[in-house]
Amino acid sequence: MSLQDLLQGRMPRIFDRLRGGRDPSLRLGKGIPTIGVASGKGGTGKTFCTVNLGVLLAGERERVTVLDADLGLGNAHLLLGLRPTKNLQDFLEERSGLRELLQVSKYGVDVLPGGSGISRLCQLEDVEMRRLARSLSGELPRARTLLVDSAAGISPQTLKFLIAADLVLLVVTPEVTSLTDAYAMIKCLHLRGMESRIAVLVNRADDEGQALEAMHRVQEVAKRFLDLHVEGCGWVPEDPAVRGALASRIPIVVRAPHAPASRGLRLCAQRLEEMLIGLPARRTFPSRVPGRSASAFSETGGRGGRRRRTR
């Protein structure tokens, strides 16, 4: 389906079946701003952005925790040079607590590894989700921010993690397939009564013009058909230095701080800092509520953009 189909509202009726309530008893880390990082399709660089933004958001005395919620296919630890011997399967099977699973990196980012090649993690029972949510609130050391690196796509499990966040950061690329899937993700979250703010980060853009065009397309369809205001979080250019950073397992903002991608990520992190100000302390999968959710809107996603409340 092309972006033109989206602009004309011809989205498949399958999304209508995603309406429904959510369990208000599920909560994530209390008192810690939570950002759910998502993508409608794979290959957008979502985990790359999550890890590097985490490094930039971490301070000298404050740490950022990344929950690798791509359960069963987790790889966030690889980008930080970590080699975990346990993962969330050990927690779910009661062999370990979350605190023992936490992988501490030297970059200010700690990772809760999601495990790789473990199919049962892709479909957690509700009781397991509740137990994980409770433990995130009680077992983790104090962290400045919790980043939830979700699985790509619109599985119910992925949507639950995202709805629990204060802010959903949607990573897209300029390709029409990525933009189409991004709108699908936004619509699914909206149909499930999402109350969180949404922001878009355009990754792997050739230039600013291409990035802003992609961002505005996502904002346009969300506003036209869902009456949702999607914020801009900036853009990251295509950069050959990324490949070297991935191969070295060192975050690019550390390995090549002056590379174009690093400069773009720094501006995105500054924009996230602005968005984090004043976020509520609750972490919940809220019940479906009538009407539209509140959010803020940034025309260009620039670092100095002021947010304005629309509701």
PDB file of C-alpha atoms in Angstrom:
ATOM      1  CA  MET A   1       0.000   0.000   0.000  1.00  0.00           C
ATOM      2  CA  SER A   2       1.422   3.378  -1.016  1.00  0.00           C
ATOM      3  CA  LEU A   3       1.521   6.560   1.009  1.00  0.00           C
ATOM      4  CA  GLN A   4      -1.111   7.944  -1.402  1.00  0.00           C
ATOM      5  CA  ASP A   5      -3.442   5.186  -0.256  1.00  0.00           C
ATOM      6  CA  LEU A   6      -2.877   6.359   3.298  1.00  0.00           C
ATOM      7  CA  LEU A   7      -3.544   9.953   2.374  1.00  0.00           C
ATOM      8  CA  GLN A   8      -6.866   8.868   0.892  1.00  0.00           C
ATOM      9  CA  GLY A   9      -7.723   6.857   3.995  1.00  0.00           C
ATOM     10  CA  ARG A  10      -7.649   3.394   2.421  1.00  0.00           C
ATOM     11  CA  MET A  11      -6.101   1.597   5.384  1.00  0.00           C
ATOM     12  CA  PRO A  12      -7.127  -2.076   5.709  1.00  0.00           C
ATOM     13  CA  ARG A  13      -9.940  -2.872   8.106  1.00  0.00           C
ATOM     14  CA  ILE A  14      -7.656  -5.206  10.041  1.00  0.00           C
ATOM     15  CA  PHE A  15      -6.724  -2.238  12.224  1.00  0.00           C
ATOM     16  CA  ASP A  16     -10.329  -1.828  13.269  1.00  0.00           C
ATOM     17  CA  ARG A  17     -10.002  -5.139  15.107  1.00  0.00           C
ATOM     18  CA  LEU A  18      -7.256  -3.724  17.279  1.00  0.00           C
ATOM     19  CA  ARG A  19      -9.670  -1.577  19.238  1.00  0.00           C
ATOM     20  CA  GLY A  20     -10.095  -2.494  22.863  1.00  0.00           C
ATOM     21  CA  GLY A  21      -9.178  -1.819  26.434  1.00  0.00           C
ATOM     22  CA  ARG A  22      -5.940  -2.391  28.258  1.00  0.00           C
ATOM     23  CA  ASP A  23      -5.036  -3.506  31.696  1.00  0.00           C
ATOM     24  CA  PRO A  24      -4.561  -0.424  33.924  1.00  0.00           C
ATOM     25  CA  SER A  25      -2.704  -2.536  36.497  1.00  0.00           C
ATOM     26  CA  LEU A  26       0.404  -2.853  34.323  1.00  0.00           C
ATOM     27  CA  ARG A  27       2.975  -0.194  35.166  1.00  0.00           C
ATOM     28  CA  LEU A  28       6.624   0.447  34.327  1.00  0.00           C
ATOM     29  CA  GLY A  29       9.406   2.010  36.428  1.00  0.00           C
ATOM     30  CA  LYS A  30       7.775   4.499  38.756  1.00  0.00           C
ATOM     31  CA  GLY A  31       9.263   7.973  38.830  1.00  0.00           C
ATOM     32  CA  ILE A  32      11.525   7.399  35.818  1.00  0.00           C
ATOM     33  CA  PRO A  33      10.667   9.051  32.490  1.00  0.00           C
ATOM     34  CA  THR A  34      10.061   6.242  30.008  1.00  0.00           C
ATOM     35  CA  ILE A  35      10.607   6.442  26.247  1.00  0.00           C
ATOM     36  CA  GLY A  36       9.343   3.632  24.039  1.00  0.00           C
ATOM     37  CA  VAL A  37      11.403   3.455  20.852  1.00  0.00           C
ATOM     38  CA  ALA A  38       9.512   1.883  17.973  1.00  0.00           C
ATOM     39  CA  SER A  39       9.499   1.269  14.248  1.00  0.00           C
ATOM     40  CA  GLY A  40       6.763   0.059  11.953  1.00  0.00           C
ATOM     41  CA  LYS A  41       9.226  -2.122  10.049  1.00  0.00           C
ATOM     42  CA  GLY A  42      12.671  -3.569  10.602  1.00  0.00           C
ATOM     43  CA  GLY A  43      15.841  -2.027   9.232  1.00  0.00           C
ATOM     44  CA  THR A  44      15.224   1.584  10.294  1.00  0.00           C
ATOM     45  CA  GLY A  45      18.130   1.676  12.759  1.00  0.00           C
ATOM     46  CA  LYS A  46      15.863   1.708  15.816  1.00  0.00           C
ATOM     47  CA  THR A  47      18.260  -0.084  18.171  1.00  0.00           C
ATOM     48  CA  PHE A  48      21.195   1.979  16.898  1.00  0.00           C
ATOM     49  CA  CYS A  49      19.285   5.159  17.726  1.00  0.00           C
ATOM     50  CA  THR A  50      18.130   3.814  21.097  1.00  0.00           C
ATOM     51  CA  VAL A  51      21.620   2.971  22.290  1.00  0.00           C
ATOM     52  CA  ASN A  52      23.276   6.163  21.075  1.00  0.00           C
ATOM     53  CA  LEU A  53      20.508   8.403  22.420  1.00  0.00           C
ATOM     54  CA  GLY A  54      20.857   6.564  25.727  1.00  0.00           C
ATOM     55  CA  VAL A  55      24.568   7.399  25.832  1.00  0.00           C
ATOM     56  CA  LEU A  56      23.820  11.055  25.127  1.00  0.00           C
ATOM     57  CA  LEU A  57      21.036  11.251  27.732  1.00  0.00           C
ATOM     58  CA  ALA A  58      23.194   9.698  30.438  1.00  0.00           C
ATOM     59  CA  GLY A  59      25.082  12.091  32.692  1.00  0.00           C
ATOM     60  CA  GLU A  60      28.288  11.703  34.668  1.00  0.00           C
ATOM     61  CA  ARG A  61      26.364  10.728  37.794  1.00  0.00           C
ATOM     62  CA  GLU A  62      23.162   9.491  36.191  1.00  0.00           C
ATOM     63  CA  ARG A  63      22.582   6.374  34.162  1.00  0.00           C
ATOM     64  CA  VAL A  64      20.110   5.347  31.507  1.00  0.00           C
ATOM     65  CA  THR A  65      18.583   1.873  31.448  1.00  0.00           C
ATOM     66  CA  VAL A  66      17.667   0.209  28.153  1.00  0.00           C
ATOM     67  CA  LEU A  67      15.062  -2.528  28.345  1.00  0.00           C
ATOM     68  CA  ASP A  68      15.600  -4.674  25.265  1.00  0.00           C
ATOM     69  CA  ALA A  69      11.934  -5.420  24.634  1.00  0.00           C
ATOM     70  CA  ASP A  70      12.630  -7.098  21.300  1.00  0.00           C
ATOM     71  CA  LEU A  71      12.160 -10.255  23.315  1.00  0.00           C
ATOM     72  CA  GLY A  72      13.625 -13.326  21.655  1.00  0.00           C
ATOM     73  CA  LEU A  73      15.575 -11.269  19.113  1.00  0.00           C
ATOM     74  CA  GLY A  74      17.307  -8.791  21.395  1.00  0.00           C
ATOM     75  CA  ASN A  75      20.641  -7.310  20.332  1.00  0.00           C
ATOM     76  CA  ALA A  76      20.978  -3.942  22.065  1.00  0.00           C
ATOM     77  CA  HIS A  77      23.825  -5.312  24.164  1.00  0.00           C
ATOM     78  CA  LEU A  78      25.939  -5.908  21.046  1.00  0.00           C
ATOM     79  CA  LEU A  79      26.148  -2.197  20.260  1.00  0.00           C
ATOM     80  CA  LEU A  80      27.705  -1.583  23.682  1.00  0.00           C
ATOM     81  CA  GLY A  81      30.201  -4.438  23.572  1.00  0.00           C
ATOM     82  CA  LEU A  82      28.403  -6.378  26.311  1.00  0.00           C
ATOM     83  CA  ARG A  83      28.296 -10.172  26.611  1.00  0.00           C
ATOM     84  CA  PRO A  84      25.410 -11.123  28.893  1.00  0.00           C
ATOM     85  CA  THR A  85      25.228 -14.659  30.232  1.00  0.00           C
ATOM     86  CA  LYS A  86      21.602 -14.271  31.346  1.00  0.00           C
ATOM     87  CA  ASN A  87      18.523 -12.646  29.833  1.00  0.00           C
ATOM     88  CA  LEU A  88      14.874 -12.040  30.564  1.00  0.00           C
ATOM     89  CA  GLN A  89      14.108 -15.729  30.157  1.00  0.00           C
ATOM     90  CA  ASP A  90      16.027 -16.314  33.382  1.00  0.00           C
ATOM     91  CA  PHE A  91      13.863 -13.713  35.092  1.00  0.00           C
ATOM     92  CA  LEU A  92      10.595 -15.083  33.730  1.00  0.00           C
ATOM     93  CA  GLU A  93      11.527 -18.604  34.789  1.00  0.00           C
ATOM     94  CA  GLU A  94      12.456 -17.259  38.240  1.00  0.00           C
ATOM     95  CA  ARG A  95      16.137 -18.121  38.056  1.00  0.00           C
ATOM     96  CA  SER A  96      17.223 -14.512  38.492  1.00  0.00           C
ATOM     97  CA  GLY A  97      15.982 -11.078  39.471  1.00  0.00           C
ATOM     98  CA  LEU A  98      16.158  -8.077  37.158  1.00  0.00           C
ATOM     99  CA  ARG A  99      18.934  -6.537  39.195  1.00  0.00           C
ATOM    100  CA  GLU A 100      21.140  -9.561  38.504  1.00  0.00           C
ATOM    101  CA  LEU A 101      20.385  -9.350  34.782  1.00  0.00           C
ATOM    102  CA  LEU A 102      21.399  -5.711  34.412  1.00  0.00           C
ATOM    103  CA  GLN A 103      24.429  -5.334  32.151  1.00  0.00           C
ATOM    104  CA  VAL A 104      26.501  -2.284  33.077  1.00  0.00           C
ATOM    105  CA  SER A 105      28.386  -0.561  30.257  1.00  0.00           C
ATOM    106  CA  LYS A 106      31.148   2.025  30.504  1.00  0.00           C
ATOM    107  CA  TYR A 107      29.081   4.527  28.503  1.00  0.00           C
ATOM    108  CA  GLY A 108      26.475   5.362  31.134  1.00  0.00           C
ATOM    109  CA  VAL A 109      23.917   2.942  29.667  1.00  0.00           C
ATOM    110  CA  ASP A 110      22.823  -0.293  31.325  1.00  0.00           C
ATOM    111  CA  VAL A 111      20.947  -2.996  29.433  1.00  0.00           C
ATOM    112  CA  LEU A 112      18.340  -5.552  30.439  1.00  0.00           C
ATOM    113  CA  PRO A 113      19.005  -8.128  27.689  1.00  0.00           C
ATOM    114  CA  GLY A 114      15.977  -9.543  25.926  1.00  0.00           C
ATOM    115  CA  GLY A 115      17.580 -12.770  24.768  1.00  0.00           C
ATOM    116  CA  SER A 116      18.138 -14.010  21.231  1.00  0.00           C
ATOM    117  CA  GLY A 117      16.711 -17.059  19.507  1.00  0.00           C
ATOM    118  CA  ILE A 118      14.190 -17.751  22.286  1.00  0.00           C
ATOM    119  CA  SER A 119      10.768 -18.001  20.688  1.00  0.00           C
ATOM    120  CA  ARG A 120       8.738 -18.224  23.909  1.00  0.00           C
ATOM    121  CA  LEU A 121       9.729 -14.655  24.792  1.00  0.00           C
ATOM    122  CA  CYS A 122       7.827 -13.362  21.766  1.00  0.00           C
ATOM    123  CA  GLN A 123       4.453 -14.202  23.335  1.00  0.00           C
ATOM    124  CA  LEU A 124       4.459 -13.492  27.045  1.00  0.00           C
ATOM    125  CA  GLU A 125       1.420 -14.301  29.113  1.00  0.00           C
ATOM    126  CA  ASP A 126      -0.348 -11.400  30.825  1.00  0.00           C
ATOM    127  CA  VAL A 127       0.825 -12.634  34.225  1.00  0.00           C
ATOM    128  CA  GLU A 128       4.426 -12.530  32.990  1.00  0.00           C
ATOM    129  CA  MET A 129       3.969  -9.006  31.657  1.00  0.00           C
ATOM    130  CA  ARG A 130       2.581  -7.906  35.034  1.00  0.00           C
ATOM    131  CA  ARG A 131       5.468  -9.461  36.904  1.00  0.00           C
ATOM    132  CA  LEU A 132       7.999  -7.770  34.616  1.00  0.00           C
ATOM    133  CA  ALA A 133       6.245  -4.418  35.014  1.00  0.00           C
ATOM    134  CA  ARG A 134       6.211  -4.714  38.822  1.00  0.00           C
ATOM    135  CA  SER A 135       9.886  -5.644  38.919  1.00  0.00           C
ATOM    136  CA  LEU A 136      10.853  -2.723  36.695  1.00  0.00           C
ATOM    137  CA  SER A 137       9.275  -0.478  39.306  1.00  0.00           C
ATOM    138  CA  GLY A 138      10.903  -2.123  42.309  1.00  0.00           C
ATOM    139  CA  GLU A 139      14.149  -3.911  41.466  1.00  0.00           C
ATOM    140  CA  LEU A 140      16.115  -1.569  39.244  1.00  0.00           C
ATOM    141  CA  PRO A 141      18.645   0.903  40.629  1.00  0.00           C
ATOM    142  CA  ARG A 142      17.778   4.545  40.274  1.00  0.00           C
ATOM    143  CA  ALA A 143      18.103   5.576  36.638  1.00  0.00           C
ATOM    144  CA  ARG A 144      17.611   8.890  34.943  1.00  0.00           C
ATOM    145  CA  THR A 145      15.622   7.499  32.011  1.00  0.00           C
ATOM    146  CA  LEU A 146      14.219   4.151  30.902  1.00  0.00           C
ATOM    147  CA  LEU A 147      14.430   3.484  27.169  1.00  0.00           C
ATOM    148  CA  VAL A 148      12.301   0.596  25.913  1.00  0.00           C
ATOM    149  CA  ASP A 149      13.739  -0.767  22.668  1.00  0.00           C
ATOM    150  CA  SER A 150      10.638  -2.467  21.322  1.00  0.00           C
ATOM    151  CA  ALA A 151      10.344  -5.042  18.572  1.00  0.00           C
ATOM    152  CA  ALA A 152       9.521  -3.768  15.102  1.00  0.00           C
ATOM    153  CA  GLY A 153       5.927  -4.123  13.975  1.00  0.00           C
ATOM    154  CA  ILE A 154       2.520  -4.045  15.634  1.00  0.00           C
ATOM    155  CA  SER A 155       2.291  -7.234  17.676  1.00  0.00           C
ATOM    156  CA  PRO A 156       0.081  -6.952  20.786  1.00  0.00           C
ATOM    157  CA  GLN A 157       3.134  -7.395  22.997  1.00  0.00           C
ATOM    158  CA  THR A 158       4.975  -4.546  21.270  1.00  0.00           C
ATOM    159  CA  LEU A 159       1.950  -2.266  21.565  1.00  0.00           C
ATOM    160  CA  LYS A 160       1.642  -2.997  25.296  1.00  0.00           C
ATOM    161  CA  PHE A 161       5.222  -1.901  25.927  1.00  0.00           C
ATOM    162  CA  LEU A 162       4.780   1.275  23.896  1.00  0.00           C
ATOM    163  CA  ILE A 163       1.483   2.273  25.472  1.00  0.00           C
ATOM    164  CA  ALA A 164       3.155   2.072  28.886  1.00  0.00           C
ATOM    165  CA  ALA A 165       5.693   4.753  27.950  1.00  0.00           C
ATOM    166  CA  ASP A 166       5.417   8.489  28.544  1.00  0.00           C
ATOM    167  CA  LEU A 167       6.717   9.162  25.056  1.00  0.00           C
ATOM    168  CA  VAL A 168       6.803   6.991  21.937  1.00  0.00           C
ATOM    169  CA  LEU A 169       9.733   7.733  19.642  1.00  0.00           C
ATOM    170  CA  LEU A 170       9.042   6.345  16.178  1.00  0.00           C
ATOM    171  CA  VAL A 171      12.175   5.772  14.084  1.00  0.00           C
ATOM    172  CA  VAL A 172      11.563   5.890  10.338  1.00  0.00           C
ATOM    173  CA  THR A 173      13.560   6.109   7.136  1.00  0.00           C
ATOM    174  CA  PRO A 174      12.526   8.199   4.104  1.00  0.00           C
ATOM    175  CA  GLU A 175      11.361   5.139   2.108  1.00  0.00           C
ATOM    176  CA  VAL A 176       7.634   4.965   1.416  1.00  0.00           C
ATOM    177  CA  THR A 177       7.404   1.496   2.989  1.00  0.00           C
ATOM    178  CA  SER A 178       8.787   2.829   6.252  1.00  0.00           C
ATOM    179  CA  LEU A 179       6.441   5.833   6.232  1.00  0.00           C
ATOM    180  CA  THR A 180       3.455   3.622   5.473  1.00  0.00           C
ATOM    181  CA  ASP A 181       4.294   1.266   8.330  1.00  0.00           C
ATOM    182  CA  ALA A 182       4.899   4.211  10.643  1.00  0.00           C
ATOM    183  CA  TYR A 183       1.350   5.417  10.077  1.00  0.00           C
ATOM    184  CA  ALA A 184       0.085   1.871  10.660  1.00  0.00           C
ATOM    185  CA  MET A 185       1.891   1.849  14.008  1.00  0.00           C
ATOM    186  CA  ILE A 186       0.431   5.218  14.994  1.00  0.00           C
ATOM    187  CA  LYS A 187      -3.066   4.125  14.033  1.00  0.00           C
ATOM    188  CA  CYS A 188      -2.794   0.899  16.032  1.00  0.00           C
ATOM    189  CA  LEU A 189      -1.649   2.802  19.114  1.00  0.00           C
ATOM    190  CA  HIS A 190      -4.452   5.316  18.653  1.00  0.00           C
ATOM    191  CA  LEU A 191      -7.101   2.598  18.328  1.00  0.00           C
ATOM    192  CA  ARG A 192      -5.912   1.095  21.601  1.00  0.00           C
ATOM    193  CA  GLY A 193      -6.444   4.389  23.390  1.00  0.00           C
ATOM    194  CA  MET A 194      -2.834   5.535  23.616  1.00  0.00           C
ATOM    195  CA  GLU A 195      -2.364   8.510  25.922  1.00  0.00           C
ATOM    196  CA  SER A 196       1.374   8.987  25.356  1.00  0.00           C
ATOM    197  CA  ARG A 197       2.971  11.623  23.174  1.00  0.00           C
ATOM    198  CA  ILE A 198       4.458  10.525  19.842  1.00  0.00           C
ATOM    199  CA  ALA A 199       7.561  11.887  18.167  1.00  0.00           C
ATOM    200  CA  VAL A 200       9.229  10.936  14.882  1.00  0.00           C
ATOM    201  CA  LEU A 201      12.954  10.613  14.213  1.00  0.00           C
ATOM    202  CA  VAL A 202      13.998  10.259  10.573  1.00  0.00           C
ATOM    203  CA  ASN A 203      17.107   8.094  10.226  1.00  0.00           C
ATOM    204  CA  ARG A 204      19.403   7.525   7.244  1.00  0.00           C
ATOM    205  CA  ALA A 205      18.261  10.590   5.307  1.00  0.00           C
ATOM    206  CA  ASP A 206      20.290  11.920   2.385  1.00  0.00           C
ATOM    207  CA  ASP A 207      19.795  15.528   3.468  1.00  0.00           C
ATOM    208  CA  GLU A 208      17.635  17.791   5.597  1.00  0.00           C
ATOM    209  CA  GLY A 209      15.081  18.355   2.860  1.00  0.00           C
ATOM    210  CA  GLN A 210      14.442  14.644   2.445  1.00  0.00           C
ATOM    211  CA  ALA A 211      14.231  14.179   6.210  1.00  0.00           C
ATOM    212  CA  LEU A 212      11.736  16.989   6.730  1.00  0.00           C
ATOM    213  CA  GLU A 213       9.596  15.796   3.828  1.00  0.00           C
ATOM    214  CA  ALA A 214       9.394  12.328   5.391  1.00  0.00           C
ATOM    215  CA  MET A 215       8.632  13.759   8.817  1.00  0.00           C
ATOM    216  CA  HIS A 216       5.905  16.036   7.495  1.00  0.00           C
ATOM    217  CA  ARG A 217       4.251  13.177   5.614  1.00  0.00           C
ATOM    218  CA  VAL A 218       3.883  11.174   8.800  1.00  0.00           C
ATOM    219  CA  GLN A 219       2.620  14.233  10.651  1.00  0.00           C
ATOM    220  CA  GLU A 220       0.162  15.032   7.851  1.00  0.00           C
ATOM    221  CA  VAL A 221      -1.550  11.637   7.691  1.00  0.00           C
ATOM    222  CA  ALA A 222      -1.724  11.372  11.495  1.00  0.00           C
ATOM    223  CA  LYS A 223      -3.342  14.802  11.709  1.00  0.00           C
ATOM    224  CA  ARG A 224      -5.703  14.337   8.770  1.00  0.00           C
ATOM    225  CA  PHE A 225      -7.098  10.905   9.603  1.00  0.00           C
ATOM    226  CA  LEU A 226      -6.548  10.551  13.359  1.00  0.00           C
ATOM    227  CA  ASP A 227      -6.453  14.199  14.458  1.00  0.00           C
ATOM    228  CA  LEU A 228      -3.180  13.421  16.238  1.00  0.00           C
ATOM    229  CA  HIS A 229      -0.299  15.869  16.467  1.00  0.00           C
ATOM    230  CA  VAL A 230       3.019  14.090  16.041  1.00  0.00           C
ATOM    231  CA  GLU A 231       6.152  15.883  17.180  1.00  0.00           C
ATOM    232  CA  GLY A 232       9.413  16.032  15.304  1.00  0.00           C
ATOM    233  CA  CYS A 233      12.546  14.826  17.073  1.00  0.00           C
ATOM    234  CA  GLY A 234      15.012  15.596  14.314  1.00  0.00           C
ATOM    235  CA  TRP A 235      16.929  13.531  11.792  1.00  0.00           C
ATOM    236  CA  VAL A 236      20.116  11.520  11.378  1.00  0.00           C
ATOM    237  CA  PRO A 237      21.938  11.469   8.024  1.00  0.00           C
ATOM    238  CA  GLU A 238      23.210   8.436   6.163  1.00  0.00           C
ATOM    239  CA  ASP A 239      26.808   8.105   7.318  1.00  0.00           C
ATOM    240  CA  PRO A 240      29.491   5.525   6.414  1.00  0.00           C
ATOM    241  CA  ALA A 241      30.953   5.936   9.910  1.00  0.00           C
ATOM    242  CA  VAL A 242      27.966   4.034  11.296  1.00  0.00           C
ATOM    243  CA  ARG A 243      29.209   0.758   9.846  1.00  0.00           C
ATOM    244  CA  GLY A 244      32.548   1.104  11.589  1.00  0.00           C
ATOM    245  CA  ALA A 245      30.872   1.892  14.902  1.00  0.00           C
ATOM    246  CA  LEU A 246      28.633  -1.158  14.634  1.00  0.00           C
ATOM    247  CA  ALA A 247      31.581  -3.396  13.772  1.00  0.00           C
ATOM    248  CA  SER A 248      33.600  -2.088  16.720  1.00  0.00           C
ATOM    249  CA  ARG A 249      30.630  -2.390  19.114  1.00  0.00           C
ATOM    250  CA  ILE A 250      31.271   1.152  20.290  1.00  0.00           C
ATOM    251  CA  PRO A 251      28.479   3.769  20.119  1.00  0.00           C
ATOM    252  CA  ILE A 252      29.136   6.135  17.238  1.00  0.00           C
ATOM    253  CA  VAL A 253      28.695   9.182  19.493  1.00  0.00           C
ATOM    254  CA  VAL A 254      31.734   7.872  21.395  1.00  0.00           C
ATOM    255  CA  ARG A 255      33.795   6.402  18.561  1.00  0.00           C
ATOM    256  CA  ALA A 256      33.214   9.224  16.063  1.00  0.00           C
ATOM    257  CA  PRO A 257      31.699  12.169  17.963  1.00  0.00           C
ATOM    258  CA  HIS A 258      32.167  14.582  15.054  1.00  0.00           C
ATOM    259  CA  ALA A 259      30.658  12.332  12.391  1.00  0.00           C
ATOM    260  CA  PRO A 260      27.490  13.617  10.693  1.00  0.00           C
ATOM    261  CA  ALA A 261      25.378  10.897  12.318  1.00  0.00           C
ATOM    262  CA  SER A 262      26.721  11.819  15.759  1.00  0.00           C
ATOM    263  CA  ARG A 263      25.890  15.477  15.221  1.00  0.00           C
ATOM    264  CA  GLY A 264      22.354  14.560  14.181  1.00  0.00           C
ATOM    265  CA  LEU A 265      21.926  12.278  17.190  1.00  0.00           C
ATOM    266  CA  ARG A 266      23.084  15.037  19.552  1.00  0.00           C
ATOM    267  CA  LEU A 267      20.405  17.387  18.218  1.00  0.00           C
ATOM    268  CA  CYS A 268      17.811  14.627  18.581  1.00  0.00           C
ATOM    269  CA  ALA A 269      18.936  14.017  22.170  1.00  0.00           C
ATOM    270  CA  GLN A 270      18.610  17.722  22.947  1.00  0.00           C
ATOM    271  CA  ARG A 271      15.079  17.655  21.571  1.00  0.00           C
ATOM    272  CA  LEU A 272      14.302  14.619  23.724  1.00  0.00           C
ATOM    273  CA  GLU A 273      15.602  16.484  26.757  1.00  0.00           C
ATOM    274  CA  GLU A 274      13.020  19.193  26.074  1.00  0.00           C
ATOM    275  CA  MET A 275      10.274  16.611  25.694  1.00  0.00           C
ATOM    276  CA  LEU A 276      11.186  14.886  28.953  1.00  0.00           C
ATOM    277  CA  ILE A 277      10.587  18.036  30.978  1.00  0.00           C
ATOM    278  CA  GLY A 278       7.342  17.761  32.864  1.00  0.00           C
ATOM    279  CA  LEU A 279       6.497  14.203  31.848  1.00  0.00           C
ATOM    280  CA  PRO A 280       4.139  12.472  34.320  1.00  0.00           C
ATOM    281  CA  ALA A 281       5.582  10.011  36.807  1.00  0.00           C
ATOM    282  CA  ARG A 282       3.042   7.261  36.128  1.00  0.00           C
ATOM    283  CA  ARG A 283       3.746   4.232  33.941  1.00  0.00           C
ATOM    284  CA  THR A 284       0.525   2.542  32.887  1.00  0.00           C
ATOM    285  CA  PHE A 285      -1.270   0.694  30.160  1.00  0.00           C
ATOM    286  CA  PRO A 286      -4.375   2.937  30.490  1.00  0.00           C
ATOM    287  CA  SER A 287      -7.923   1.882  29.737  1.00  0.00           C
ATOM    288  CA  ARG A 288      -9.529   2.977  26.495  1.00  0.00           C
ATOM    289  CA  VAL A 289     -10.881   6.486  26.878  1.00  0.00           C
ATOM    290  CA  PRO A 290     -13.130   8.423  24.502  1.00  0.00           C
ATOM    291  CA  GLY A 291     -11.810  11.302  22.485  1.00  0.00           C
ATOM    292  CA  ARG A 292      -8.285  12.061  21.338  1.00  0.00           C
ATOM    293  CA  SER A 293      -5.099  11.924  23.323  1.00  0.00           C
ATOM    294  CA  ALA A 294      -3.136  14.992  24.252  1.00  0.00           C
ATOM    295  CA  SER A 295       0.227  15.542  22.599  1.00  0.00           C
ATOM    296  CA  ALA A 296       2.514  18.312  21.461  1.00  0.00           C
ATOM    297  CA  PHE A 297       3.568  19.294  17.968  1.00  0.00           C
ATOM    298  CA  SER A 298       6.788  20.542  16.464  1.00  0.00           C
ATOM    299  CA  GLU A 299       6.743  21.721  12.881  1.00  0.00           C
ATOM    300  CA  THR A 300      10.325  20.868  11.991  1.00  0.00           C
ATOM    301  CA  GLY A 301      11.609  18.866  14.921  1.00  0.00           C
ATOM    302  CA  GLY A 302      14.399  21.386  15.339  1.00  0.00           C
ATOM    303  CA  ARG A 303      16.327  21.576  18.526  1.00  0.00           C
ATOM    304  CA  GLY A 304      14.938  24.936  19.551  1.00  0.00           C
ATOM    305  CA  GLY A 305      11.295  24.272  18.746  1.00  0.00           C
ATOM    306  CA  ARG A 306       8.849  25.188  21.500  1.00  0.00           C
ATOM    307  CA  ARG A 307       6.053  22.733  22.099  1.00  0.00           C
ATOM    308  CA  ARG A 308       2.487  23.897  22.299  1.00  0.00           C
ATOM    309  CA  ARG A 309      -0.338  22.018  23.899  1.00  0.00           C
ATOM    310  CA  THR A 310      -3.183  21.240  21.557  1.00  0.00           C
ATOM    311  CA  ARG A 311      -5.599  19.982  24.194  1.00  0.00           C
TER     312      ARG A 311
END
